[in-house]
Structures are given as structure tokens and as C-alpha cells.
Amino acid sequence: MASRAGSTGIDASLYRREGQWCTALVDVSLGTTSAQEAVDSLPGQVGKLLGSQQASDADIEALTAALVSAEGHASPVARFVAVNNGEVVVDEIIDGLKVEFADVDCGPFPNLVALARARGGQFPYLVAEAGKDGGEVSLYHSSVKGADESRGVTGDPDEAHHARKVPGQYDEPKNQSNTEEIWRRNADELAKQIDELARENYVRLIVLAGDVKAREMVAGMLAVAHKPITSILDQHTRTGGADQAAFAAAVQERVDEVLGRDVQELSERVANRSGSGRPELALGFDEVVAALQQAQAATVLVNQYQDDETLTALNAEPWLCGEDSGDHAESVMGSWPAPEVLLRATALTDASIRYVPDGVLPEGTGIAALLRWPNASESAS
């Protein structure tokens, strides 16, 4: 995929690309004959919808070619595809999302709302499994199944266990020292791979499992900045009898803990900024729009999706305005449902967006924004 919409923000470069955009959100679940038939009919069905919206032949061909089933994924599962100028720019599987009818959209900027809702709040994390003869480390994203990238460290098993193979010699200090030096080298190499992946991807969690001694060595060799985000599982996963289901459940528990802390932190930040005239918090649709127009919003928090509102998208700052506004007439691109325009403005002002559960925002508030700087009039009062 080209980008992910998550708690760290939306990839603004997608909105800066010129030309027509076409997006499709479709059900690609398998499991029954009728489901397979439905997936097989998607290219024709979506192609007709794209044609009715004046999509180019290149866009239709590229998008429909990407509409393949999601084998190996439990139902329900959806596929989101975004095409720009005949190029597939985003192609993502969204597990757990039930799509009743194909949602197809064409316009001058991509409609990424469905992807943002599914991916909002996600974060990258690493799972490392250490052994005395090496190990593996894989990069994951919290709302995406499957590893995004994996790296391995493979030592020489015969070399590592040579002292054990010579009867009566393993206890000799020289042989034992040589063997432990091999283990240390393998651990050091695995720690370097973990640190590199963690730095490159700004991971927020490292889960470390494997052989007891090996994982202890790896943990001790990690960069200082990564030790606080490392969680060690007391599981030796690099054995034939390892319970992989229990391991996956334990990893998911650590991921859920991070997600839970995120929501709790957002709730506390909203509560802390709600008093004394709340100069650092925008509450409600109009205030959030005003904050985005000034690039003042740091994090937009959405509890209700504002589907009944419409906004005007602009091709230059401030990127959006009310549908009835007479301002910025020279920059008007057109009017769209508010969630699409809000998401675009959030990205283009380098803000982040979170779709939050009930209880984070004050009762009766569907949308809010944590501000980069306080409102002058309220902070002065």
C-alpha cells in the first residue's frame, strides 16, 4: 500500500497528486459459493459504476484488476482500492468490515474516509523471536493482519552447539566461552535488526519472546530508547511444540494495552482542556472547521461521523469552508460530504485524526479538536 491513515496522521501527499481519483470499497469475503460468485462479479459491477461517474478507461482497468478475493481472511473482509491516473496507489484489505454494497467514488481528490475509519489509531510494532542460533523480527501494524516486513538472523547451529557434541568437553571453560560468544554475536545482530526497524518505522511496541537466555541477551543489547517500549513474553516460540495460538493471543494483549492507553490519554487530554473556557479545545462542527482553516488543530477527534453535513473543498489554504460561505471563490473545487473534506483538510494541515469511542468527548459532542495553540480571545479572558 502507499500509505496508512492512522493516529500519526494521513499521508498528505495523496491529496497533492494531480488528476482524477477513483476509489472503491467492496466486500471480498469468501467461504460460500455465492460469496465467490459475488467477488467474481465485482469487476463488471464496479466498472459500470466507474463509467457512470466518467472515470477514464485507464482508471477503470486499473481499479477493476485489483478487485480480487481475500483468500486466507475470515469473513467479513473488505478491500479498499484507490487509483490515480491509471495507477493503483492504495490497495488494502480491511478485516472485520462488512460492506453490503460496493461504494465507488470518483473526484479530484481521494475519498479515504472508509480507510481512515478502519485504520484510525493504528500503530506499528515489532515481534521478535530470539534463539541462541539467531532469530527473527517482524514489523506489524495494529489494525492489519500479517507482517509488513520480516528480517532474520541465522547463525550456524553446528557451530553454536559444537561444544555439546564433543563428549566431556562442554564444561571446559574454553569451549563454553566460545559457545557463549557465538550466542552473544547472534543476539547482538538480532538487537541491531530490531533497533533499525524500530527507528525506521517509529514503532511504539516491541514484543520479545524465544529462548530465555537469548531473549535476555537481546533485551540487554537494545538501544536505550527502545527498552521502555519492549515487552518480554515468557514463551519459547522457536520450538516445534510451541503454542502459536497462545503466542498470538499474548501479543494481541500487549497491542490492546497500548490502544487502551491511547484512548485513556486522549480522554484525559480532552478533560484537562475542557475547563477554564477551554482555550485549547475546539468542540463541535463549526469550531473544528474554524480550527482547521487556521491550521490550529493538532488532533481531530471524531465520535459521530458528521455524515449529514456538507463542506466546500478548496484547492489552496485554508483547504475548506462552509458550503454557504462566499469566501475563497477562486479556490472552490466543489462540495462534498463533510467527512471527506474534513479528512482532507486534516491531512493537508499536518494534523492527525482519531475516530474515538463513546466517553472520550463530552456528552452530546460528535467532533472536537485538540489545538496546537490556544484561542487568543479565550486564553486572554
Tab-separated table of C-alpha atoms in Angstrom:
chain	number	residue	atom	x	y	z
A	1	MET	CA	0.000	0.000	0.000
A	2	ALA	CA	1.070	3.581	-0.450
A	3	SER	CA	0.008	4.985	2.897
A	4	ARG	CA	-1.951	4.240	6.013
A	5	ALA	CA	-4.352	6.575	7.748
A	6	GLY	CA	-3.662	6.212	11.422
A	7	SER	CA	-3.039	8.039	14.658
A	8	THR	CA	0.164	9.553	13.289
A	9	GLY	CA	-1.748	11.305	10.520
A	10	ILE	CA	-2.941	10.924	6.955
A	11	ASP	CA	-0.436	10.904	4.107
A	12	ALA	CA	-0.952	14.390	2.686
A	13	SER	CA	0.965	13.522	-0.484
A	14	LEU	CA	-2.065	11.578	-1.712
A	15	TYR	CA	-4.120	14.752	-1.708
A	16	ARG	CA	-1.414	16.682	-3.530
A	17	ARG	CA	-1.355	14.363	-6.528
A	18	GLU	CA	-2.970	15.862	-9.599
A	19	GLY	CA	-5.580	14.244	-11.795
A	20	GLN	CA	-8.681	12.155	-11.287
A	21	TRP	CA	-9.075	9.796	-8.352
A	22	CYS	CA	-11.278	6.708	-8.206
A	23	THR	CA	-11.863	4.711	-5.031
A	24	ALA	CA	-13.815	1.550	-4.299
A	25	LEU	CA	-14.741	-0.161	-1.053
A	26	VAL	CA	-16.092	-3.657	-1.725
A	27	ASP	CA	-16.802	-6.934	0.043
A	28	VAL	CA	-14.267	-9.632	-0.884
A	29	SER	CA	-15.311	-12.270	1.629
A	30	LEU	CA	-15.131	-15.928	0.651
A	31	GLY	CA	-16.474	-19.069	2.266
A	32	THR	CA	-19.545	-19.863	0.231
A	33	THR	CA	-20.307	-20.383	-3.425
A	34	SER	CA	-22.493	-17.282	-3.502
A	35	ALA	CA	-19.709	-15.225	-1.911
A	36	GLN	CA	-17.247	-16.399	-4.564
A	37	GLU	CA	-19.739	-15.551	-7.281
A	38	ALA	CA	-20.208	-12.088	-5.781
A	39	VAL	CA	-16.459	-11.454	-5.801
A	40	ASP	CA	-16.192	-12.719	-9.377
A	41	SER	CA	-18.870	-10.235	-10.471
A	42	LEU	CA	-17.187	-7.251	-8.793
A	43	PRO	CA	-15.029	-6.075	-11.729
A	44	GLY	CA	-18.018	-5.786	-14.031
A	45	GLN	CA	-20.232	-4.209	-11.398
A	46	VAL	CA	-17.640	-1.661	-10.270
A	47	GLY	CA	-16.608	-0.954	-13.857
A	48	LYS	CA	-20.159	0.128	-14.677
A	49	LEU	CA	-20.314	2.372	-11.608
A	50	LEU	CA	-16.983	3.967	-12.526
A	51	GLY	CA	-18.150	4.509	-16.085
A	52	SER	CA	-21.294	6.263	-14.837
A	53	GLN	CA	-19.040	8.699	-12.969
A	54	GLN	CA	-16.961	9.473	-16.075
A	55	ALA	CA	-13.883	7.571	-14.938
A	56	SER	CA	-11.184	7.138	-17.561
A	57	ASP	CA	-10.605	3.780	-19.244
A	58	ALA	CA	-7.169	3.589	-17.587
A	59	ASP	CA	-8.640	4.127	-14.125
A	60	ILE	CA	-11.397	1.583	-14.708
A	61	GLU	CA	-8.940	-1.027	-15.941
A	62	ALA	CA	-6.502	-0.487	-13.055
A	63	LEU	CA	-9.131	-0.485	-10.324
A	64	THR	CA	-11.159	-3.452	-11.518
A	65	ALA	CA	-7.997	-5.522	-11.962
A	66	ALA	CA	-7.267	-5.044	-8.242
A	67	LEU	CA	-10.635	-6.398	-7.108
A	68	VAL	CA	-9.591	-9.912	-6.188
A	69	SER	CA	-10.788	-12.080	-3.306
A	70	ALA	CA	-9.142	-12.090	0.105
A	71	GLU	CA	-8.066	-15.704	0.416
A	72	GLY	CA	-6.980	-16.697	3.886
A	73	HIS	CA	-9.015	-13.964	5.595
A	74	ALA	CA	-12.034	-14.770	7.722
A	75	SER	CA	-15.357	-13.184	6.729
A	76	PRO	CA	-16.310	-10.421	6.749
A	77	VAL	CA	-13.462	-8.754	4.914
A	78	ALA	CA	-13.401	-5.735	2.606
A	79	ARG	CA	-10.981	-4.371	0.056
A	80	PHE	CA	-10.255	-0.674	-0.411
A	81	VAL	CA	-8.609	0.439	-3.641
A	82	ALA	CA	-7.668	3.965	-4.742
A	83	VAL	CA	-6.488	4.725	-8.279
A	84	ASN	CA	-4.948	7.943	-9.601
A	85	ASN	CA	-4.203	8.477	-13.283
A	86	GLY	CA	-4.376	4.772	-14.035
A	87	GLU	CA	-2.120	3.771	-11.117
A	88	VAL	CA	-3.213	1.759	-8.078
A	89	VAL	CA	-1.947	3.913	-5.212
A	90	VAL	CA	-3.731	2.257	-2.257
A	91	ASP	CA	-4.805	-1.381	-2.089
A	92	GLU	CA	-5.744	-2.595	1.392
A	93	ILE	CA	-7.578	-5.494	2.956
A	94	ILE	CA	-9.777	-4.442	5.898
A	95	ASP	CA	-10.583	-7.390	8.151
A	96	GLY	CA	-13.850	-7.396	10.075
A	97	LEU	CA	-15.578	-4.776	7.918
A	98	LYS	CA	-18.886	-5.824	6.375
A	99	VAL	CA	-19.748	-3.969	3.161
A	100	GLU	CA	-23.287	-4.510	1.936
A	101	PHE	CA	-22.955	-2.660	-1.357
A	102	ALA	CA	-19.941	-1.566	-3.395
A	103	ASP	CA	-19.057	2.040	-2.540
A	104	VAL	CA	-17.469	3.668	-5.591
A	105	ASP	CA	-16.376	7.288	-5.831
A	106	CYS	CA	-14.607	9.469	-8.422
A	107	GLY	CA	-13.384	13.017	-7.965
A	108	PRO	CA	-10.421	15.403	-7.848
A	109	PHE	CA	-9.167	14.010	-4.538
A	110	PRO	CA	-9.398	10.531	-2.971
A	111	ASN	CA	-12.192	9.601	-0.602
A	112	LEU	CA	-10.179	7.897	2.145
A	113	VAL	CA	-12.810	8.064	4.883
A	114	ALA	CA	-13.530	4.319	4.919
A	115	LEU	CA	-9.841	3.515	5.202
A	116	ALA	CA	-9.282	6.148	7.884
A	117	ARG	CA	-12.165	4.829	9.967
A	118	ALA	CA	-10.821	1.288	9.742
A	119	ARG	CA	-7.203	2.230	10.351
A	120	GLY	CA	-7.552	5.177	12.735
A	121	GLY	CA	-5.381	4.807	15.802
A	122	GLN	CA	-3.222	2.071	14.377
A	123	PHE	CA	0.461	1.953	15.225
A	124	PRO	CA	3.479	-0.057	14.074
A	125	TYR	CA	5.027	-2.653	16.353
A	126	LEU	CA	7.643	-5.393	16.223
A	127	VAL	CA	7.534	-9.035	17.227
A	128	ALA	CA	10.955	-10.604	17.763
A	129	GLU	CA	11.667	-14.262	18.490
A	130	ALA	CA	15.168	-14.932	19.764
A	131	GLY	CA	17.161	-18.140	19.815
A	132	LYS	CA	20.761	-18.950	20.560
A	133	ASP	CA	21.283	-19.687	16.873
A	134	GLY	CA	19.673	-16.434	15.663
A	135	GLY	CA	16.126	-15.201	15.470
A	136	GLU	CA	13.504	-13.292	13.515
A	137	VAL	CA	11.917	-9.873	13.811
A	138	SER	CA	8.734	-8.830	12.003
A	139	LEU	CA	7.030	-5.483	11.544
A	140	TYR	CA	3.247	-5.340	12.034
A	141	HIS	CA	0.551	-2.686	12.159
A	142	SER	CA	-2.031	-2.943	14.895
A	143	SER	CA	-5.098	-2.989	12.645
A	144	VAL	CA	-3.629	-5.029	9.781
A	145	LYS	CA	-3.245	-8.797	9.716
A	146	GLY	CA	0.058	-10.237	8.597
A	147	ALA	CA	3.613	-8.967	8.760
A	148	ASP	CA	4.606	-5.943	6.693
A	149	GLU	CA	8.297	-6.862	6.743
A	150	SER	CA	10.432	-9.596	8.297
A	151	ARG	CA	14.141	-9.990	8.867
A	152	GLY	CA	16.120	-12.921	10.180
A	153	VAL	CA	19.440	-13.653	11.818
A	154	THR	CA	20.715	-17.145	11.110
A	155	GLY	CA	23.703	-18.431	12.971
A	156	ASP	CA	25.405	-21.760	12.388
A	157	PRO	CA	23.660	-24.364	14.586
A	158	ASP	CA	26.556	-26.780	14.303
A	159	GLU	CA	28.961	-24.066	15.350
A	160	ALA	CA	26.737	-22.883	18.189
A	161	HIS	CA	26.352	-26.383	19.631
A	162	HIS	CA	29.754	-27.797	18.766
A	163	ALA	CA	30.850	-27.961	22.377
A	164	ARG	CA	27.785	-30.022	23.256
A	165	LYS	CA	28.682	-32.519	20.536
A	166	VAL	CA	32.119	-33.251	21.966
A	167	PRO	CA	31.610	-35.641	24.907
A	168	GLY	CA	33.067	-34.370	28.125
A	169	GLN	CA	34.293	-31.101	26.681
A	170	TYR	CA	31.324	-28.708	27.014
A	171	ASP	CA	32.190	-27.953	30.646
A	172	GLU	CA	35.711	-26.963	29.727
A	173	PRO	CA	35.928	-23.162	30.172
A	174	LYS	CA	37.354	-22.525	26.692
A	175	ASN	CA	34.608	-24.427	24.850
A	176	GLN	CA	31.856	-22.925	26.972
A	177	SER	CA	33.252	-19.434	26.447
A	178	ASN	CA	33.416	-19.911	22.679
A	179	THR	CA	29.831	-21.144	22.553
A	180	GLU	CA	28.511	-18.234	24.606
A	181	GLU	CA	30.414	-15.799	22.381
A	182	ILE	CA	28.559	-17.222	19.363
A	183	TRP	CA	25.247	-16.783	21.184
A	184	ARG	CA	26.233	-13.224	22.077
A	185	ARG	CA	27.070	-12.383	18.446
A	186	ASN	CA	23.718	-13.723	17.275
A	187	ALA	CA	21.906	-11.747	19.971
A	188	ASP	CA	23.801	-8.594	19.057
A	189	GLU	CA	22.890	-8.942	15.386
A	190	LEU	CA	19.219	-9.522	16.210
A	191	ALA	CA	19.192	-6.499	18.544
A	192	LYS	CA	20.639	-4.362	15.749
A	193	GLN	CA	17.905	-5.531	13.349
A	194	ILE	CA	15.247	-4.699	15.958
A	195	ASP	CA	16.703	-1.246	16.606
A	196	GLU	CA	16.939	-0.477	12.900
A	197	LEU	CA	13.347	-1.497	12.157
A	198	ALA	CA	12.116	0.362	15.238
A	199	ARG	CA	13.863	3.601	14.213
A	200	GLU	CA	12.791	3.407	10.583
A	201	ASN	CA	9.122	2.793	11.398
A	202	TYR	CA	8.641	4.726	14.649
A	203	VAL	CA	7.312	1.632	16.381
A	204	ARG	CA	5.547	2.004	19.703
A	205	LEU	CA	5.845	-1.568	20.947
A	206	ILE	CA	8.441	-4.331	20.744
A	207	VAL	CA	7.343	-7.806	21.820
A	208	LEU	CA	10.281	-10.116	22.525
A	209	ALA	CA	9.980	-13.870	23.015
A	210	GLY	CA	12.071	-17.005	22.499
A	211	ASP	CA	14.808	-18.840	24.357
A	212	VAL	CA	15.175	-17.446	27.890
A	213	LYS	CA	18.899	-16.715	27.738
A	214	ALA	CA	18.761	-15.444	24.149
A	215	ARG	CA	15.920	-13.005	24.769
A	216	GLU	CA	17.637	-11.716	27.916
A	217	MET	CA	20.786	-11.024	25.906
A	218	VAL	CA	18.838	-9.323	23.112
A	219	ALA	CA	16.863	-7.180	25.568
A	220	GLY	CA	20.082	-6.032	27.206
A	221	MET	CA	21.581	-5.021	23.852
A	222	LEU	CA	18.669	-2.923	22.589
A	223	ALA	CA	19.097	0.826	22.246
A	224	VAL	CA	18.209	2.788	25.378
A	225	ALA	CA	15.296	4.498	23.593
A	226	HIS	CA	13.684	1.143	22.767
A	227	LYS	CA	13.931	-0.576	26.134
A	228	PRO	CA	10.886	1.196	27.669
A	229	ILE	CA	8.635	0.018	24.821
A	230	THR	CA	9.864	-3.594	24.972
A	231	SER	CA	7.588	-6.235	26.463
A	232	ILE	CA	9.120	-9.664	27.115
A	233	LEU	CA	6.917	-12.734	26.808
A	234	ASP	CA	7.857	-15.797	28.821
A	235	GLN	CA	7.351	-18.063	25.830
A	236	HIS	CA	9.893	-20.101	23.890
A	237	THR	CA	8.349	-19.799	20.436
A	238	ARG	CA	11.250	-21.227	18.453
A	239	THR	CA	10.464	-24.846	19.269
A	240	GLY	CA	8.438	-27.419	17.405
A	241	GLY	CA	5.866	-27.741	20.176
A	242	ALA	CA	5.297	-24.015	20.706
A	243	ASP	CA	1.662	-22.980	21.090
A	244	GLN	CA	1.394	-20.405	18.315
A	245	ALA	CA	-2.227	-19.567	19.137
A	246	ALA	CA	-1.304	-18.725	22.737
A	247	PHE	CA	1.634	-16.678	21.486
A	248	ALA	CA	-0.553	-14.692	19.069
A	249	ALA	CA	-3.084	-14.061	21.846
A	250	ALA	CA	-0.345	-12.812	24.174
A	251	VAL	CA	0.975	-10.435	21.504
A	252	GLN	CA	-2.546	-9.127	20.838
A	253	GLU	CA	-2.982	-8.495	24.548
A	254	ARG	CA	0.113	-6.247	24.531
A	255	VAL	CA	-1.206	-4.420	21.438
A	256	ASP	CA	-4.607	-3.905	23.085
A	257	GLU	CA	-2.902	-2.452	26.148
A	258	VAL	CA	-1.233	0.225	24.001
A	259	LEU	CA	-4.511	1.009	22.220
A	260	GLY	CA	-6.298	1.246	25.568
A	261	ARG	CA	-3.687	3.645	26.932
A	262	ASP	CA	-4.071	5.782	23.800
A	263	VAL	CA	-7.818	6.174	24.300
A	264	GLN	CA	-7.354	6.873	28.000
A	265	GLU	CA	-4.721	9.512	27.249
A	266	LEU	CA	-6.969	11.224	24.697
A	267	SER	CA	-9.842	11.222	27.179
A	268	GLU	CA	-7.630	12.805	29.836
A	269	ARG	CA	-6.330	15.437	27.414
A	270	VAL	CA	-9.873	16.396	26.459
A	271	ALA	CA	-10.916	16.545	30.114
A	272	ASN	CA	-7.870	18.627	31.084
A	273	ARG	CA	-8.574	21.151	28.314
A	274	SER	CA	-12.307	21.371	28.896
A	275	GLY	CA	-12.175	23.761	31.827
A	276	SER	CA	-11.382	27.480	32.184
A	277	GLY	CA	-13.030	28.474	28.913
A	278	ARG	CA	-11.285	25.565	27.102
A	279	PRO	CA	-8.932	27.763	25.002
A	280	GLU	CA	-7.040	24.685	23.742
A	281	LEU	CA	-10.064	22.632	22.711
A	282	ALA	CA	-12.496	23.082	19.813
A	283	LEU	CA	-15.875	21.463	20.381
A	284	GLY	CA	-18.476	20.865	17.726
A	285	PHE	CA	-18.559	21.002	13.948
A	286	ASP	CA	-18.233	24.774	13.454
A	287	GLU	CA	-15.344	25.169	15.891
A	288	VAL	CA	-13.426	22.276	14.356
A	289	VAL	CA	-13.869	23.691	10.845
A	290	ALA	CA	-12.608	27.084	12.073
A	291	ALA	CA	-9.586	25.436	13.721
A	292	LEU	CA	-8.704	23.534	10.537
A	293	GLN	CA	-8.998	26.731	8.496
A	294	GLN	CA	-6.285	28.248	10.690
A	295	ALA	CA	-4.172	25.052	10.745
A	296	GLN	CA	-4.707	25.229	14.502
A	297	ALA	CA	-5.995	21.688	15.013
A	298	ALA	CA	-3.371	19.204	16.177
A	299	THR	CA	-5.659	16.179	16.545
A	300	VAL	CA	-9.225	15.917	15.270
A	301	LEU	CA	-11.370	13.582	17.370
A	302	VAL	CA	-14.438	12.089	15.720
A	303	ASN	CA	-17.125	10.194	17.615
A	304	GLN	CA	-20.000	10.777	15.189
A	305	TYR	CA	-19.167	10.977	11.532
A	306	GLN	CA	-20.958	14.234	10.521
A	307	ASP	CA	-22.473	12.486	7.504
A	308	ASP	CA	-25.393	14.911	7.419
A	309	GLU	CA	-23.121	17.936	6.899
A	310	THR	CA	-21.584	19.228	3.664
A	311	LEU	CA	-18.436	21.320	3.199
A	312	THR	CA	-16.676	23.017	0.295
A	313	ALA	CA	-13.177	21.818	-0.592
A	314	LEU	CA	-10.623	24.411	-1.726
A	315	ASN	CA	-7.517	23.849	-3.842
A	316	ALA	CA	-5.420	26.146	-1.626
A	317	GLU	CA	-5.290	27.225	2.008
A	318	PRO	CA	-7.414	27.151	4.104
A	319	TRP	CA	-8.475	23.978	2.204
A	320	LEU	CA	-12.147	24.066	3.278
A	321	CYS	CA	-15.028	26.383	4.076
A	322	GLY	CA	-18.725	26.221	4.776
A	323	GLU	CA	-20.989	25.440	1.854
A	324	ASP	CA	-22.789	28.775	2.210
A	325	SER	CA	-19.595	30.793	2.571
A	326	GLY	CA	-18.822	33.314	-0.140
A	327	ASP	CA	-15.124	33.361	0.732
A	328	HIS	CA	-12.323	31.920	-1.413
A	329	ALA	CA	-14.499	31.672	-4.520
A	330	GLU	CA	-11.402	31.474	-6.725
A	331	SER	CA	-10.259	28.271	-4.949
A	332	VAL	CA	-13.511	26.319	-4.842
A	333	MET	CA	-13.280	22.723	-6.075
A	334	GLY	CA	-16.817	21.724	-5.155
A	335	SER	CA	-18.917	20.486	-2.259
A	336	TRP	CA	-18.741	17.028	-0.723
A	337	PRO	CA	-19.929	15.247	2.427
A	338	ALA	CA	-18.188	16.740	5.457
A	339	PRO	CA	-16.202	13.611	6.472
A	340	GLU	CA	-14.315	13.622	3.144
A	341	VAL	CA	-13.488	17.336	3.259
A	342	LEU	CA	-12.572	17.263	6.951
A	343	LEU	CA	-10.211	14.332	6.435
A	344	ARG	CA	-8.512	16.072	3.511
A	345	ALA	CA	-8.066	19.317	5.465
A	346	THR	CA	-6.721	17.372	8.435
A	347	ALA	CA	-4.029	15.811	6.251
A	348	LEU	CA	-3.114	18.996	4.413
A	349	THR	CA	-2.638	20.897	7.684
A	350	ASP	CA	-0.403	18.135	9.111
A	351	ALA	CA	-2.909	17.249	11.805
A	352	SER	CA	-3.879	13.739	12.866
A	353	ILE	CA	-7.340	12.228	13.160
A	354	ARG	CA	-8.778	9.725	15.609
A	355	TYR	CA	-12.162	8.041	15.482
A	356	VAL	CA	-12.891	7.636	19.183
A	357	PRO	CA	-15.422	5.589	21.183
A	358	ASP	CA	-18.133	6.994	23.409
A	359	GLY	CA	-16.882	8.629	26.584
A	360	VAL	CA	-13.845	10.429	25.162
A	361	LEU	CA	-15.734	13.579	24.102
A	362	PRO	CA	-18.193	15.496	26.270
A	363	GLU	CA	-21.735	14.174	26.061
A	364	GLY	CA	-23.570	15.449	23.009
A	365	THR	CA	-20.361	16.326	21.145
A	366	GLY	CA	-19.712	14.386	17.938
A	367	ILE	CA	-16.456	16.031	16.890
A	368	ALA	CA	-13.688	18.003	18.592
A	369	ALA	CA	-10.065	19.046	18.100
A	370	LEU	CA	-7.087	19.388	20.396
A	371	LEU	CA	-5.441	22.671	19.406
A	372	ARG	CA	-1.814	23.495	18.698
A	373	TRP	CA	-2.158	26.886	20.394
A	374	PRO	CA	-4.951	28.408	22.470
A	375	ASN	CA	-7.623	30.662	21.091
A	376	ALA	CA	-6.383	34.182	21.815
A	377	SER	CA	-9.677	35.636	22.983
A	378	GLU	CA	-10.419	32.783	25.364
A	379	SER	CA	-6.883	32.467	26.737
A	380	ALA	CA	-6.808	36.201	27.458
A	381	SER	CA	-10.136	36.199	29.278
